[in-house]
CSV table of C-alpha atoms (C1' of nucleotides) in Angstrom, one decimal:
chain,number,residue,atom,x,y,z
A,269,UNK,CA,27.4,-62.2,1.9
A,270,UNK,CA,30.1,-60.4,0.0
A,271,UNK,CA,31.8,-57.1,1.5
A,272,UNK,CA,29.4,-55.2,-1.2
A,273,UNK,CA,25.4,-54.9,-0.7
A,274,UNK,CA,26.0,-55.3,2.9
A,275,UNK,CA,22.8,-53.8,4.6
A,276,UNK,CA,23.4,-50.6,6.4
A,277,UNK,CA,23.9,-50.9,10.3
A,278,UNK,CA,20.1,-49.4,10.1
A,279,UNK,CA,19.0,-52.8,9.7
A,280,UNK,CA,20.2,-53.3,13.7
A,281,UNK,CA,17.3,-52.7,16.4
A,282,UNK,CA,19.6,-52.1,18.6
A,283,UNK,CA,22.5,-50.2,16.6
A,284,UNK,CA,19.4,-48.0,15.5
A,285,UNK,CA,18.3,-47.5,19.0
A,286,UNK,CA,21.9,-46.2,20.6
A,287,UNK,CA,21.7,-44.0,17.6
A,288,UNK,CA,19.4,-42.3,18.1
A,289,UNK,CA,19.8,-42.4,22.1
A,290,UNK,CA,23.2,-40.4,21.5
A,291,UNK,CA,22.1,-38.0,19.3
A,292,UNK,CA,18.8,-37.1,21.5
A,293,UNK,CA,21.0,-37.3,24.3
A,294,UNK,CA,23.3,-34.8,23.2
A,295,UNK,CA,20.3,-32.4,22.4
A,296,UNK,CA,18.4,-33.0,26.1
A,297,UNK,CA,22.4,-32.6,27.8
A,298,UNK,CA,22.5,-29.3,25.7
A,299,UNK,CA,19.3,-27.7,26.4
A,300,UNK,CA,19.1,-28.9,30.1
A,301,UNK,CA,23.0,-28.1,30.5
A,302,UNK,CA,22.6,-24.6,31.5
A,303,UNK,CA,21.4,-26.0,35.2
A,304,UNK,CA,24.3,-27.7,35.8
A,305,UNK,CA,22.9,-31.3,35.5
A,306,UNK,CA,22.7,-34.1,32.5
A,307,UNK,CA,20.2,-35.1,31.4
A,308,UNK,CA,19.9,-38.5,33.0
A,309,UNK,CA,20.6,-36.8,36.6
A,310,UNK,CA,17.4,-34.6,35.4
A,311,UNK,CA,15.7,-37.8,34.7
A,312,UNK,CA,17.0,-39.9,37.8
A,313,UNK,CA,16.1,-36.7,40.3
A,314,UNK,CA,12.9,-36.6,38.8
A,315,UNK,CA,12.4,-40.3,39.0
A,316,UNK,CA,13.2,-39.8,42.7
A,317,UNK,CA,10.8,-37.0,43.1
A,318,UNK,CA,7.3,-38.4,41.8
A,319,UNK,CA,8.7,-41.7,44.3
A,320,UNK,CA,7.7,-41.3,48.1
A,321,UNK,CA,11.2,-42.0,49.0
A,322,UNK,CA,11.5,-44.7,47.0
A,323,UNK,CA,14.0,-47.6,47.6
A,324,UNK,CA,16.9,-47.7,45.4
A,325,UNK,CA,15.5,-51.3,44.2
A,326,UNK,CA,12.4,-49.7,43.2
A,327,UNK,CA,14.2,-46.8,41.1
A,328,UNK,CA,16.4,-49.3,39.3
A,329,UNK,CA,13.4,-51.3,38.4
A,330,UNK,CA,11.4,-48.3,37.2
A,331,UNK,CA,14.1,-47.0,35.2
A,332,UNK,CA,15.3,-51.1,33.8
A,333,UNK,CA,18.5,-50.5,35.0
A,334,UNK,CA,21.3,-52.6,37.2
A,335,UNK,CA,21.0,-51.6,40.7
A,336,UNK,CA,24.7,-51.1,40.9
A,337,UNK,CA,24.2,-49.1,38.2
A,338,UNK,CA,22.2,-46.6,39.8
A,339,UNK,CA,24.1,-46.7,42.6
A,340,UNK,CA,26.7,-45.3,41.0
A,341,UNK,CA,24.9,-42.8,39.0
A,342,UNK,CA,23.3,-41.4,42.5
A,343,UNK,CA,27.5,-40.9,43.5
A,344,UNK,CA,27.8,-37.4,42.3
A,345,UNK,CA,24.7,-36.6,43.4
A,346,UNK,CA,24.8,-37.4,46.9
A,347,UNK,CA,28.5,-36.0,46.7
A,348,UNK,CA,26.7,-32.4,45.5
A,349,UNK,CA,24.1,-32.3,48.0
A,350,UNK,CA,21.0,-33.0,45.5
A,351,UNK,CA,20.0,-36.5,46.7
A,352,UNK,CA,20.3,-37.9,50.5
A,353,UNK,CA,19.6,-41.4,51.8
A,354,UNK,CA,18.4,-43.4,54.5
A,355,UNK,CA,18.0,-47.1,55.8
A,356,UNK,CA,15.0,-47.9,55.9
A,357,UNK,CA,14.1,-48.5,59.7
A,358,UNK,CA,11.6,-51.7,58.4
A,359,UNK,CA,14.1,-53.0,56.5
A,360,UNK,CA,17.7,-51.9,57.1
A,361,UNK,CA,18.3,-53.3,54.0
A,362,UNK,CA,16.5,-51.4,52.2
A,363,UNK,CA,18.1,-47.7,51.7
A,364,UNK,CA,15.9,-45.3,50.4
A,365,UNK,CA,16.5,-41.9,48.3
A,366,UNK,CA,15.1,-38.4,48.9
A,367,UNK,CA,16.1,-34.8,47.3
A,368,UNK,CA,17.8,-32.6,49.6
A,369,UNK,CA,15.8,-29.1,49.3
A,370,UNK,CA,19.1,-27.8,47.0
A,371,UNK,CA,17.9,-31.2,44.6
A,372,UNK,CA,14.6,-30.1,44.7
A,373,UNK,CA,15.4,-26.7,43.7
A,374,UNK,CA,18.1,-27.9,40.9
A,375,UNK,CA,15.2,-30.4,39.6
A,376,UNK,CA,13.1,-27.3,39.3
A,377,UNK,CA,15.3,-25.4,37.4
A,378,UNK,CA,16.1,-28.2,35.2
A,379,UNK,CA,12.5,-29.3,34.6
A,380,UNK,CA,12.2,-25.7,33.4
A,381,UNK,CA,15.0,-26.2,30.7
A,382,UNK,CA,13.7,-30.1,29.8
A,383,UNK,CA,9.9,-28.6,29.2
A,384,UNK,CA,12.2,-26.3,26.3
A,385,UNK,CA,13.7,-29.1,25.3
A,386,UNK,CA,10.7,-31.6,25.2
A,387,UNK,CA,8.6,-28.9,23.1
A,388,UNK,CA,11.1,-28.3,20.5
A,389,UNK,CA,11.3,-31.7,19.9
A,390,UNK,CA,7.8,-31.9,19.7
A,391,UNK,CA,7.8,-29.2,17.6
A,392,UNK,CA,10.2,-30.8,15.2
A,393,UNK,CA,8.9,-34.2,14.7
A,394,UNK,CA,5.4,-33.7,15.6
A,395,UNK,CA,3.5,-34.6,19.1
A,396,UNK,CA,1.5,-36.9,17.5
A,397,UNK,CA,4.3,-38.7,16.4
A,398,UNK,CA,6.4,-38.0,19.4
A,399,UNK,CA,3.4,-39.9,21.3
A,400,UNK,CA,3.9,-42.8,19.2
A,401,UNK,CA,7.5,-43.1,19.4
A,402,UNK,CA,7.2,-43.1,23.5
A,403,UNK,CA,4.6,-45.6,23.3
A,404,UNK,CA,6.9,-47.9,20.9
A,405,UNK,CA,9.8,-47.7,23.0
A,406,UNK,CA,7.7,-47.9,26.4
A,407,UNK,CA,6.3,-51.5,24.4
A,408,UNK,CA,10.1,-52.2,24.3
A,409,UNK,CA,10.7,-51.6,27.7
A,410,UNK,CA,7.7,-53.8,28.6
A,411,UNK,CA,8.8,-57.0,26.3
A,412,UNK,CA,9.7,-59.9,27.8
A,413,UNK,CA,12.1,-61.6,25.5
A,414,UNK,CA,12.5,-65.1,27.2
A,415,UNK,CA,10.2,-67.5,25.4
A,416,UNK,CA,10.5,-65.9,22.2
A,417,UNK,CA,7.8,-66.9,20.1
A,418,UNK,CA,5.2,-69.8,22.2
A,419,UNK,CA,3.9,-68.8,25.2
A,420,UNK,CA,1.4,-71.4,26.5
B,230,UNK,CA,2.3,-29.0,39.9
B,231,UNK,CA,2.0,-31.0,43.1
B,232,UNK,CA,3.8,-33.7,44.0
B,233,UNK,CA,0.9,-35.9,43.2
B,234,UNK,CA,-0.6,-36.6,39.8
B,235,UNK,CA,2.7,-35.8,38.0
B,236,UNK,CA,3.1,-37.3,34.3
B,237,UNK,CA,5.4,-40.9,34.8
B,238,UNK,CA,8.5,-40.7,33.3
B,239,UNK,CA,7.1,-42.2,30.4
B,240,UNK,CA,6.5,-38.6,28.7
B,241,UNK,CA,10.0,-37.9,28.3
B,242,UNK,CA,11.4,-38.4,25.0
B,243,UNK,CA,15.0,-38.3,25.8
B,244,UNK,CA,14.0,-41.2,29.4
B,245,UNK,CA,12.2,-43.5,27.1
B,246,UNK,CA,14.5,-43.6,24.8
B,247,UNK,CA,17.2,-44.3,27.0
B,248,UNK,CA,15.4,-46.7,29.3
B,249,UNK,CA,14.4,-49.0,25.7
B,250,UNK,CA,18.0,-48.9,24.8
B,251,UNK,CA,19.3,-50.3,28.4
B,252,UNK,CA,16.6,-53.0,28.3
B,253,UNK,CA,17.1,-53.9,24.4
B,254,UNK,CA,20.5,-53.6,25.2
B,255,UNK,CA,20.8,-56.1,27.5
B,256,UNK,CA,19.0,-58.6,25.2
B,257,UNK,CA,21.4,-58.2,22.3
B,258,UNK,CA,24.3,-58.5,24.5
B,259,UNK,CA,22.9,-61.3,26.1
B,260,UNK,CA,22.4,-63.2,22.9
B,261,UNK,CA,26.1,-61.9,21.5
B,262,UNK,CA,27.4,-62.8,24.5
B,263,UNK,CA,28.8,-66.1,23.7
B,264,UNK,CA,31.3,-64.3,20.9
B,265,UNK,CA,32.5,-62.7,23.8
B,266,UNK,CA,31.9,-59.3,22.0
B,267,UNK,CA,29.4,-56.5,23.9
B,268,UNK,CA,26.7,-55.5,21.1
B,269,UNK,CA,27.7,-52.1,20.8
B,270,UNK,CA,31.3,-53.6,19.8
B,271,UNK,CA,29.7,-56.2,17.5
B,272,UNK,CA,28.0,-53.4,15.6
B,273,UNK,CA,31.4,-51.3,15.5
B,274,UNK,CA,32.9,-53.7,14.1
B,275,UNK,CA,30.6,-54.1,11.7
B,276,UNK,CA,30.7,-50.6,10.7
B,277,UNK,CA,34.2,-50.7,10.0
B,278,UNK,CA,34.0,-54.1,8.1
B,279,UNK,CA,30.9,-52.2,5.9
B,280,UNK,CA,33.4,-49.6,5.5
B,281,UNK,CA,36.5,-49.1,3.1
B,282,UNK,CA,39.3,-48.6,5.3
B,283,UNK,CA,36.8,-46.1,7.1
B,284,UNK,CA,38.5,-43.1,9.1
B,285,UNK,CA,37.7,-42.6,12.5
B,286,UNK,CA,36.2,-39.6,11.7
B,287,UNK,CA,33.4,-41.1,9.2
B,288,UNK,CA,32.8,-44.1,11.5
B,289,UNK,CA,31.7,-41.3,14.2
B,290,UNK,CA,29.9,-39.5,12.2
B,291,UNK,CA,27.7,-42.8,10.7
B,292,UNK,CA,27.2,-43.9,14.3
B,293,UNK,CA,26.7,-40.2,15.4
B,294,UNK,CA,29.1,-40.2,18.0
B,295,UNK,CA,31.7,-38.2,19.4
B,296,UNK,CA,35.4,-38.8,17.9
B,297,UNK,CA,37.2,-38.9,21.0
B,298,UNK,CA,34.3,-41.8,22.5
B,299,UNK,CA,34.9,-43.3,19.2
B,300,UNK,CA,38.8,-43.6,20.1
B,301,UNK,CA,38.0,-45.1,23.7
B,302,UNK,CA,35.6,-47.5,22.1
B,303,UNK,CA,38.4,-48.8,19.5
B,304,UNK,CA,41.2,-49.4,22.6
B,305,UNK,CA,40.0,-52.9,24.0
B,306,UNK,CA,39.2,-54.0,20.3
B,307,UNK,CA,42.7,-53.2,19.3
B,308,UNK,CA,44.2,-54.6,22.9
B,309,UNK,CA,42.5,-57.5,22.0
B,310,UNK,CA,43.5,-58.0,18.1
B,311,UNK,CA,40.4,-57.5,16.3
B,312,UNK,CA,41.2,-54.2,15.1
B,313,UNK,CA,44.1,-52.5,13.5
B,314,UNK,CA,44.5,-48.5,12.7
B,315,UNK,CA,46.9,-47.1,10.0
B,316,UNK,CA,47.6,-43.4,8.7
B,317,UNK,CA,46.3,-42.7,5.5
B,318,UNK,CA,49.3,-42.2,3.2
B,319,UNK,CA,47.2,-39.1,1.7
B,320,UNK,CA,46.8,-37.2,4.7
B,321,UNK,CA,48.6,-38.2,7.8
B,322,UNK,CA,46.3,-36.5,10.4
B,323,UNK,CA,43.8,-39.6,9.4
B,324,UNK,CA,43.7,-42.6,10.8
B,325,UNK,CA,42.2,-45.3,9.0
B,326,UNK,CA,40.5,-48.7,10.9
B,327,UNK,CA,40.3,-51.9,9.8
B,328,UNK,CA,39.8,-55.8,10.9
B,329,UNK,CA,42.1,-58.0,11.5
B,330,UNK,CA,41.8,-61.3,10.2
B,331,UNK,CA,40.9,-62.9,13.8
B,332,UNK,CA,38.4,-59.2,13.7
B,333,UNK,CA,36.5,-60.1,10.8
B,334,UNK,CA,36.5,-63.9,12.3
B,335,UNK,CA,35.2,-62.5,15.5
B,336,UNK,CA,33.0,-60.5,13.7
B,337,UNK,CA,30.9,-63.3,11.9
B,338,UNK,CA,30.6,-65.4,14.9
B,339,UNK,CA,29.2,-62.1,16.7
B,340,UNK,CA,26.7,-61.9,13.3
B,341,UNK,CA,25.1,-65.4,13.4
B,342,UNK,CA,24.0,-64.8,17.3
B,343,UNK,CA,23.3,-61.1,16.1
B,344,UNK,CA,21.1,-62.7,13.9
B,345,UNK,CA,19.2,-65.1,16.2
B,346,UNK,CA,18.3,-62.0,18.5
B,347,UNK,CA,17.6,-59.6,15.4
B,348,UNK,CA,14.9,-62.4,14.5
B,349,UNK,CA,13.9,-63.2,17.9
B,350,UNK,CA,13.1,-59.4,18.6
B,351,UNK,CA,10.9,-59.3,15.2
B,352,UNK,CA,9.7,-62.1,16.0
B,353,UNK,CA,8.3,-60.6,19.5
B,354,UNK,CA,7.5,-57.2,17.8
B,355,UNK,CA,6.7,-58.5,14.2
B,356,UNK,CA,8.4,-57.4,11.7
B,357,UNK,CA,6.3,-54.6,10.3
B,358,UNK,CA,6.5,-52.6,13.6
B,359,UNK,CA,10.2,-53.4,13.9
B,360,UNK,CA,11.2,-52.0,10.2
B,361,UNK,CA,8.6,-48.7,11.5
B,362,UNK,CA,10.9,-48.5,14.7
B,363,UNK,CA,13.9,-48.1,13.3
B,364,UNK,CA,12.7,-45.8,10.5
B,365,UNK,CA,11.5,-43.4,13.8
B,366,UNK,CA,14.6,-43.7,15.0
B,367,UNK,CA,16.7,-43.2,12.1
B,368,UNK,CA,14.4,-39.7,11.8
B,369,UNK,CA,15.5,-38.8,14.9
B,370,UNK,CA,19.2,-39.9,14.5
B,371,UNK,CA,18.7,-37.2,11.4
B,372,UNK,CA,16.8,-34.8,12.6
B,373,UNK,CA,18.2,-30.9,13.2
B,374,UNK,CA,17.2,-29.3,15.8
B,375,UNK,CA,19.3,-25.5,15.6
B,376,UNK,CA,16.2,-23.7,14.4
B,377,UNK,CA,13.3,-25.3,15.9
B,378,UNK,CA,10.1,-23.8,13.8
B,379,UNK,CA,11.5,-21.2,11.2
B,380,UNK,CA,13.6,-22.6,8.7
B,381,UNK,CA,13.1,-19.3,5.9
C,72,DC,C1',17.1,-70.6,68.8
C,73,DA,C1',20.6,-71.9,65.1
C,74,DC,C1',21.2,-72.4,60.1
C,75,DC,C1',20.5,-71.6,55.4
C,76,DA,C1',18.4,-69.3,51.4
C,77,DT,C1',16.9,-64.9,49.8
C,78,DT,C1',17.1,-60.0,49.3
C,79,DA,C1',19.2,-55.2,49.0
C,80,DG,C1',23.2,-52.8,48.3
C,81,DT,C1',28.3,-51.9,47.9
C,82,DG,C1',32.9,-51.9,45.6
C,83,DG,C1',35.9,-53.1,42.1
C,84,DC,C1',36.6,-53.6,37.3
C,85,DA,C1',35.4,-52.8,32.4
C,86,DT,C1',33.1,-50.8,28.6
C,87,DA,C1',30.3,-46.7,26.6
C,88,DT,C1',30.3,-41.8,25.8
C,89,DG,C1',31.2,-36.8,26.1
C,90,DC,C1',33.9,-32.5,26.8
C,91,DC,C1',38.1,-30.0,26.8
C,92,DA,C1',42.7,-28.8,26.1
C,93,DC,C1',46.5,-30.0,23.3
C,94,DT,C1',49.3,-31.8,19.2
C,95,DA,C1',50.2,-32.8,14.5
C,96,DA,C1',49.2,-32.2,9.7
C,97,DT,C1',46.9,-29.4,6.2
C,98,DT,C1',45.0,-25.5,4.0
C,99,DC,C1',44.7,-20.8,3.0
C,100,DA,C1',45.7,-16.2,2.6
C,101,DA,C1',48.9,-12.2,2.8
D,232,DT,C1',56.8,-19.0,1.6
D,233,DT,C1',55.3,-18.2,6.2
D,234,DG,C1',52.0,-17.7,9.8
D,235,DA,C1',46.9,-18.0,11.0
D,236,DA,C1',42.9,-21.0,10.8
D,237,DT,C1',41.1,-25.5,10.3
D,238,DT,C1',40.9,-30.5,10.7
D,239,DA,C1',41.7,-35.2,12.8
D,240,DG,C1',43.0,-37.5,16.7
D,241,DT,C1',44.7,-38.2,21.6
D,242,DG,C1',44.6,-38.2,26.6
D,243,DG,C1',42.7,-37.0,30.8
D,244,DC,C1',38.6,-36.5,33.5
D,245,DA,C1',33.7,-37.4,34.5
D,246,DT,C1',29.4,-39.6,34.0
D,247,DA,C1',26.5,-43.8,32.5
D,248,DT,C1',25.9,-48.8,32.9
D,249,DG,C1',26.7,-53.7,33.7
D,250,DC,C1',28.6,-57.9,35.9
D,251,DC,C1',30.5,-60.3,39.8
D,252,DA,C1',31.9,-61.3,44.4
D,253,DC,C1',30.9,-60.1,49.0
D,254,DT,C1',28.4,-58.2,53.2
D,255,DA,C1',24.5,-57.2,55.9
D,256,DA,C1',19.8,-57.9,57.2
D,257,DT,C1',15.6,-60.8,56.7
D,258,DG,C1',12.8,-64.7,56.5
D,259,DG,C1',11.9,-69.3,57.0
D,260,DT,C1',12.7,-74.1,59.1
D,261,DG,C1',13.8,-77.7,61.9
DNA sequence: CACCATTAGTGGCATATGCCACTAATTCAA
DNA sequence: TTGAATTAGTGGCATATGCCACTAATGGTG
């Protein structure tokens, strides 16, 4: 393939994907910024939230990511008072994550701001739409990429 | 809204999208793994091979990212040889990025496993909801959202 | 009960990204 | 031409994520 009629990085699942996670990124951080939090603490709070003190295992695996991952991400938040957490006294290996009241009320405030942002962006692409995408990229989430094409 | 019966996570735009990119993520760098390149750098260096001499400031603003994370990005790919930066002659405050020779080598050993997990993920998808994918997501990559409704 | 494999997290290291303040080079207007 | 405004990057700081090695706590098993 010469250096000319190369296909545009659009042609990349993935490339396409980070796109577009920055630039909606940016937008949720803007709109949700005015509470203090990112948007992925808004998300990771809230994750916590709808969990009955979930275990930190059981938040990575909701949200797909490393569990170290999320342990670092939970840092700040335990360092300013939002988040709090406790062995597990069936499992002391288990360590499980609550809001502090302060969390609850900062996830309150940023919900507030993230039900602004959700609907403009509803607004511009359309819900229907909107619906679609989530279901696409919840399919995504959901694939299981080890035996690619025969499953017997 | 009680604690029960809230919507999953799923209903947030901004979460799903980041949540596919982590899991699709870890596929494509997974299978670009053995290049030794991350994906995310793979497709940078694309970019800049699809590019003429691109500044830094057109790369960032094809992959819609912020100049300075741009900068970052381009340190261990420099450290490591596979890039090189030059002044434009024209104007001096730009800085222009291209491969090195071992780069663009790097960069097609990166393509043909780029390749295999491009047509594995089709092949899981199918093709025909792939290409829809990533025409959603280039929409959103374009999308404006300063004045939500009114646009006189 | 003692030992080994498994499970859940932690800490360190590295990349990915953004924001902000600051510098250098240009452009533009008085 | 000179000084203000603009443009392109850099560096420092902070969060987002992952991998790996290591530790603690469990759960079998002989």
């Amino acid at each position: 393939m010469s250096k000319d009629n190369l296909p545009g990085l659009t042609l990349c699942n993935n490339a396409a994907l980070r796109r577009a996670a920055r630039k909606l990124g940016k937008f949720y951080d803007d709109m949700v910024e005015p509470s203090g939090l990112k948007a992925t603490q808004q998300g990771l709070l809230y994750q916590i939230h709808i969990g009955d003190e979930p275990a930190m295992g059981a938040i990575a695996a909701s949200l797909i990511m490393d569990l170290s991952a999320l342990g670092h991400t939970l840092k700040p938040l335990i360092r300013d008072g939002y988040v709090e957490t406790f062995a597990d006294p069936e499992d002391r290996r288990v360590k499980r994550v609550r809001l502090t009241p302060q969390g609850l009320a900062k996830l309150e405030a940023a919900m507030k701001l993230w039900q602004i942002a959700q609907q403009r962006f509803e607004d511009v692409v359309g819900r229907d739409k909107a619906e679609k995408l989530r279901a696409a990229l919840d399919d995504i989430a959901a694939l299981d990429f080890d035996l690619p094409p025969a499953t017997p």
